Coordinates of C-alpha atoms in Angstrom, one line a residue:
Chain Q
M1 CA -3.3 117.3 -42.6
R2 CA -5.8 118.9 -40.3
S3 CA -4.9 118.9 -36.7
L4 CA -7.4 116.9 -34.4
R5 CA -7.8 120.0 -32.5
S6 CA -9.8 121.3 -35.4
R7 CA -11.7 117.7 -35.5
P8 CA -13.0 116.7 -32.1
E9 CA -15.9 114.7 -33.9
T10 CA -13.1 112.5 -35.5
V11 CA -11.6 111.5 -32.2
L12 CA -15.0 110.9 -30.4
L13 CA -16.1 109.0 -33.5
A14 CA -13.1 106.9 -33.1
A15 CA -13.4 106.2 -29.5
L16 CA -17.1 105.5 -29.7
A17 CA -16.5 103.2 -32.7
A18 CA -13.8 101.3 -30.5
L19 CA -16.7 100.6 -28.0
L20 CA -18.6 98.2 -30.6
A21 CA -15.4 95.8 -30.6
F22 CA -15.3 96.3 -26.6
A23 CA -18.9 95.2 -26.4
A24 CA -18.9 91.9 -28.5
P25 CA -17.1 89.5 -26.5
V26 CA -20.3 89.3 -23.9
S27 CA -19.4 85.5 -23.8
A28 CA -15.5 85.7 -22.5
Q29 CA -16.2 85.4 -18.9
V30 CA -18.1 82.6 -19.1
G31 CA -16.4 79.0 -19.8
T32 CA -16.8 76.8 -22.5
E33 CA -18.6 74.3 -20.6
V34 CA -21.4 76.4 -19.1
L35 CA -21.7 78.0 -22.7
A36 CA -22.0 74.3 -24.2
Q37 CA -25.3 73.8 -21.7
Q38 CA -26.7 77.4 -22.3
S39 CA -28.8 78.5 -25.6
L40 CA -26.6 81.4 -26.9
R41 CA -30.0 83.6 -27.6
P42 CA -29.7 85.8 -24.7
Y43 CA -26.0 86.5 -25.7
W44 CA -27.0 87.9 -29.0
Y45 CA -29.7 89.9 -27.8
V46 CA -27.4 91.4 -25.4
F47 CA -25.0 92.1 -28.3
I48 CA -27.5 93.5 -30.5
A49 CA -28.5 95.7 -28.2
Y50 CA -25.3 97.3 -26.9
S51 CA -24.3 97.5 -30.6
L52 CA -27.5 99.1 -31.9
A53 CA -26.8 101.7 -29.2
W54 CA -23.2 102.7 -29.8
L55 CA -24.1 102.3 -33.7
L56 CA -27.1 105.0 -33.2
L57 CA -24.6 107.2 -31.4
V58 CA -21.7 107.0 -33.8
G59 CA -24.4 107.4 -36.7
W60 CA -25.8 110.6 -34.9
M61 CA -22.0 111.9 -34.3
F62 CA -21.5 111.4 -38.0
S63 CA -24.5 113.1 -39.1
I64 CA -23.5 116.2 -37.0
G65 CA -20.1 116.2 -38.4
R66 CA -21.1 115.8 -42.1
R67 CA -23.9 118.6 -41.6
M68 CA -20.6 120.9 -40.1
R69 CA -18.5 120.2 -42.7
G70 CA -21.2 120.8 -45.5
L71 CA -21.4 124.2 -43.8
E72 CA -17.3 125.0 -43.4
H73 CA -17.4 124.2 -47.1
G74 CA -20.0 126.6 -48.3
G75 CA -23.1 124.5 -48.4
T76 CA -26.4 124.6 -46.6
G77 CA -25.5 121.8 -44.0
D78 CA -29.0 120.2 -45.1
R79 CA -30.9 122.2 -42.7
D80 CA -33.6 120.2 -41.1
A81 CA -35.6 123.2 -39.4
Chain R
M1 CA -19.3 131.6 -26.9
S2 CA -17.2 131.0 -29.7
L3 CA -17.4 128.0 -31.9
T4 CA -14.0 126.6 -30.9
R5 CA -14.8 126.9 -27.2
I6 CA -18.2 125.2 -27.7
R7 CA -16.0 122.2 -29.5
W8 CA -13.7 122.2 -26.9
M9 CA -16.5 121.9 -24.1
A10 CA -18.0 118.9 -26.0
M11 CA -14.5 117.4 -26.7
V12 CA -13.9 117.3 -22.9
L13 CA -17.4 116.1 -21.8
G14 CA -17.0 113.3 -24.7
V15 CA -13.8 112.1 -23.5
L16 CA -15.3 111.9 -20.0
G17 CA -18.1 110.1 -21.2
V18 CA -16.3 107.7 -23.4
A19 CA -14.0 106.8 -20.1
G20 CA -17.0 106.3 -18.3
V21 CA -18.8 104.2 -20.9
L22 CA -15.4 101.9 -20.5
V23 CA -15.7 101.7 -17.1
L24 CA -19.3 100.8 -17.6
H25 CA -18.5 97.9 -20.1
W26 CA -15.7 96.6 -17.7
L27 CA -18.8 96.4 -14.8
V28 CA -21.1 95.3 -16.9
F29 CA -19.3 92.2 -18.9
F30 CA -16.7 91.3 -16.0
W31 CA -17.7 92.7 -12.6
V32 CA -21.5 92.8 -12.1
G33 CA -23.2 89.5 -11.2
T34 CA -25.6 87.6 -13.3
E35 CA -29.0 87.9 -12.4
R36 CA -30.9 85.0 -11.0
T37 CA -34.1 84.8 -13.1
M38 CA -33.5 86.5 -16.2
G39 CA -29.6 85.4 -16.5
I40 CA -27.4 87.3 -18.7
V41 CA -30.0 89.0 -20.9
Q42 CA -30.4 91.4 -17.9
R43 CA -27.5 93.2 -18.9
I44 CA -29.4 95.0 -21.5
F45 CA -30.9 97.0 -18.3
Y46 CA -27.5 98.7 -18.0
V47 CA -27.9 100.4 -21.7
H48 CA -31.8 100.4 -21.5
V49 CA -32.3 102.5 -18.0
P50 CA -29.8 105.0 -18.7
S51 CA -31.0 105.6 -22.3
A52 CA -34.7 106.3 -21.0
W53 CA -33.3 108.7 -18.6
V54 CA -31.2 110.3 -20.8
T55 CA -34.6 110.4 -23.1
F56 CA -36.6 112.3 -20.5
L57 CA -33.7 114.5 -19.5
A58 CA -33.4 115.4 -23.0
F59 CA -37.2 116.1 -23.7
G60 CA -37.5 118.0 -20.3
I61 CA -34.4 120.5 -21.8
T62 CA -36.3 120.8 -25.0
A63 CA -39.5 121.9 -23.0
L64 CA -37.6 124.3 -20.7
C65 CA -35.8 125.5 -23.4
G66 CA -39.0 125.9 -25.4
A67 CA -41.0 127.5 -23.1
A68 CA -37.9 130.0 -22.5
Y69 CA -37.8 130.4 -26.3
L70 CA -41.4 131.4 -26.3
W71 CA -40.8 134.0 -23.6
L72 CA -37.6 135.6 -24.3
R73 CA -37.4 134.9 -28.2
D74 CA -33.5 134.5 -28.1
E75 CA -32.2 132.2 -30.7
R76 CA -29.8 130.3 -28.5
L77 CA -32.7 128.9 -26.6
D78 CA -34.5 127.5 -29.7
W79 CA -30.7 126.1 -30.8
A80 CA -30.5 124.4 -27.4
A81 CA -34.1 123.0 -27.5
Q82 CA -33.7 121.6 -31.1
S83 CA -30.3 120.0 -30.1
A84 CA -31.7 118.5 -27.0
A85 CA -34.7 117.1 -29.0
E86 CA -32.4 115.4 -31.5
G87 CA -30.4 113.8 -28.6
G88 CA -34.2 112.7 -27.1
L89 CA -34.8 111.2 -30.6
V90 CA -31.6 109.3 -30.5
F91 CA -31.5 108.1 -27.1
G92 CA -35.4 107.4 -27.4
A93 CA -34.5 105.0 -30.1
I94 CA -31.9 103.4 -28.0
M95 CA -34.7 102.5 -25.3
L96 CA -37.0 101.8 -27.7
T97 CA -34.7 99.2 -29.3
S98 CA -32.8 97.8 -26.4
G99 CA -36.4 97.5 -24.6
P100 CA -37.9 94.9 -26.7
L101 CA -34.9 92.9 -27.0
W102 CA -34.4 92.5 -23.5
A103 CA -38.3 91.8 -23.6
A104 CA -38.3 89.3 -26.0
Y105 CA -36.4 87.1 -24.1
A106 CA -37.8 87.9 -20.6
W107 CA -41.7 88.3 -21.7
G108 CA -41.4 85.9 -24.9
T109 CA -42.9 89.2 -26.6
P110 CA -40.9 92.2 -27.7
W111 CA -43.9 94.5 -27.6
T112 CA -47.1 94.7 -25.7
W113 CA -49.4 97.6 -25.9
E114 CA -49.5 98.2 -22.0
P115 CA -49.4 101.9 -20.9
R116 CA -45.8 102.5 -20.2
L117 CA -44.9 101.3 -23.7
T118 CA -47.4 102.8 -25.6
L119 CA -47.1 106.3 -23.8
T120 CA -43.2 106.2 -24.5
L121 CA -43.8 105.3 -28.1
L122 CA -46.3 107.9 -28.3
M123 CA -43.9 110.7 -26.4
W124 CA -41.0 109.5 -29.1
F125 CA -43.4 110.5 -31.9
V126 CA -44.6 113.7 -30.4
F127 CA -41.2 114.8 -30.6
L128 CA -40.4 113.3 -34.1
G129 CA -43.3 115.8 -34.8
Y130 CA -41.3 118.7 -33.3
F131 CA -38.9 118.3 -36.2
L132 CA -41.7 117.4 -38.8
V133 CA -43.5 121.0 -37.8
R134 CA -40.4 122.9 -37.9
A135 CA -39.1 121.4 -41.5
S136 CA -42.7 122.0 -42.8
A137 CA -43.7 125.4 -41.8
E138 CA -43.6 127.8 -44.4
D139 CA -42.9 130.7 -41.9
R140 CA -39.7 129.3 -40.3
L141 CA -40.4 131.6 -37.1
A142 CA -43.9 130.5 -36.9
G143 CA -42.4 126.7 -37.2
K144 CA -40.0 127.5 -34.3
R145 CA -42.6 128.7 -32.3
M146 CA -45.1 125.8 -33.0
A147 CA -42.1 123.3 -32.4
A148 CA -41.8 124.7 -28.7
V149 CA -45.2 124.8 -28.0
I150 CA -45.1 120.9 -29.0
G151 CA -42.1 120.3 -27.2
V152 CA -43.6 121.7 -23.9
L153 CA -46.7 119.6 -24.4
G154 CA -44.7 116.5 -25.4
A155 CA -42.9 116.8 -22.0
L156 CA -46.1 116.3 -19.8
L157 CA -46.0 112.9 -20.9
I158 CA -42.8 112.4 -19.0
P159 CA -44.2 112.2 -15.6
L160 CA -47.0 110.0 -17.2
V161 CA -44.7 107.7 -18.5
H162 CA -43.1 107.3 -15.0
V163 CA -46.3 106.8 -13.0
S164 CA -47.9 104.5 -15.4
V165 CA -46.2 101.3 -14.2
L166 CA -47.4 102.3 -10.7
W167 CA -51.0 103.2 -12.0
F168 CA -51.7 100.1 -14.3
P169 CA -49.4 97.6 -13.1
S170 CA -48.3 95.3 -16.4
L171 CA -45.6 93.4 -17.6
H172 CA -42.9 96.4 -17.3
P173 CA -41.0 96.3 -14.1
Q174 CA -41.9 98.5 -11.3
P175 CA -39.3 101.2 -10.4
V176 CA -36.3 99.8 -8.8
V177 CA -34.5 103.0 -8.1
L178 CA -36.7 105.7 -8.2
N179 CA -39.1 103.8 -5.4
I180 CA -40.9 106.6 -3.1
D181 CA -41.7 103.7 -0.6
E182 CA -38.7 101.5 -0.2
G183 CA -35.8 103.5 -1.8
P184 CA -33.8 101.8 -4.4
T185 CA -34.5 97.7 -4.3
L186 CA -31.7 96.9 -6.5
D187 CA -28.5 94.8 -5.3
S188 CA -25.8 97.1 -4.7
D189 CA -23.5 95.9 -7.1
M190 CA -26.4 96.1 -9.9
L191 CA -26.9 100.0 -8.3
I192 CA -23.3 101.0 -8.7
T193 CA -23.2 99.5 -12.1
L194 CA -26.3 101.5 -13.1
M195 CA -25.1 104.6 -11.7
V196 CA -22.0 104.7 -13.7
G197 CA -24.2 103.7 -16.7
L198 CA -26.6 106.9 -15.9
L199 CA -23.2 109.4 -15.3
A200 CA -21.5 108.0 -18.7
F201 CA -24.7 108.6 -20.9
T202 CA -25.4 111.8 -19.4
L203 CA -22.1 112.8 -20.3
I204 CA -22.0 111.5 -23.6
F205 CA -25.7 113.2 -24.3
F206 CA -24.1 116.7 -23.0
S207 CA -21.3 116.0 -25.2
I208 CA -23.1 115.6 -28.5
V209 CA -25.7 118.0 -27.7
I210 CA -23.0 120.5 -27.4
F211 CA -21.4 119.7 -30.5
R212 CA -25.0 119.8 -32.3
Y213 CA -25.6 123.2 -30.7
G214 CA -22.3 124.1 -32.3
L215 CA -24.0 123.1 -35.8
E216 CA -26.6 125.7 -34.9
H217 CA -24.1 128.5 -34.1
L218 CA -22.5 127.6 -37.4
R219 CA -25.5 128.0 -39.3
Y220 CA -26.1 131.2 -37.6
Q221 CA -22.6 132.5 -38.6
H222 CA -23.3 131.3 -42.0
A223 CA -26.3 132.8 -42.5
L224 CA -25.0 136.1 -41.3
E225 CA -21.8 136.1 -43.6
T226 CA -24.3 135.3 -46.6
R227 CA -26.4 138.2 -45.6
D228 CA -23.4 140.7 -45.5
Q229 CA -21.7 139.4 -48.8
P230 CA -22.6 142.2 -51.5
R231 CA -24.9 141.3 -54.2
A232 CA -23.2 140.5 -57.6
A233 CA -26.1 142.1 -59.4

């Protein structure tokens, strides 16, 4: 098994992915009575905005990691420039 | 600088950035008060503004490194410019998706072709062009130089984006932190949360950009190794 030391992107990816789960319970701090009186639409907007942010960042990291692995295994690393 | 050292720098900054992001989420969802007029949807502010800040920072770094590359022709400056530009595109995409989500609720429409939004979108496309030029140029060196020029010209839009809301008041709010006349007009709790967001996003940005710089370093090493290998035929 390769050590975590040689795969820092794995550690960072895991940490960033955990944030997605953390961003979800927006409504946790609001009581159910208040929730029942409000539309859930703004909560969805907040949830989508935070989820998209972390998905884009995790996707970017994953993309760099994939290109790095490609190079390390003798490929071209999908050179984009 | 060795690849191992680059990776460790990225790792350290990344861990600090993730810790900052965890604190930011706690502040956003459990500590800071809800804004009276817009309600819960205003919490998008804490991801929208930091991503905008990092986008401008990234494109600024791209311009500086691009200009320095044109002058010194040091490949490492091009690697840094390219890495920062890629980060700018990602954080720009976060800014350009979180903003319309907020606007869809606060303004009743996700997008209007008002100066700040239009200029920001234009800037994002200019930096997309930065990569298209690099990828499409037959002469790789010429592609790098043209991209560096595009990076420098694209960054000229940064101050324009900032002053656009002052020169052409529209639906987009006026600056609440970089307000020259009155200073920050935000509530202190909101300002603290925003500052934590700015710090966390900046750390995450530098972490991933250094990691991305490592990719260019690896490509360079790979190219050297390939060149040095004896030819079979």
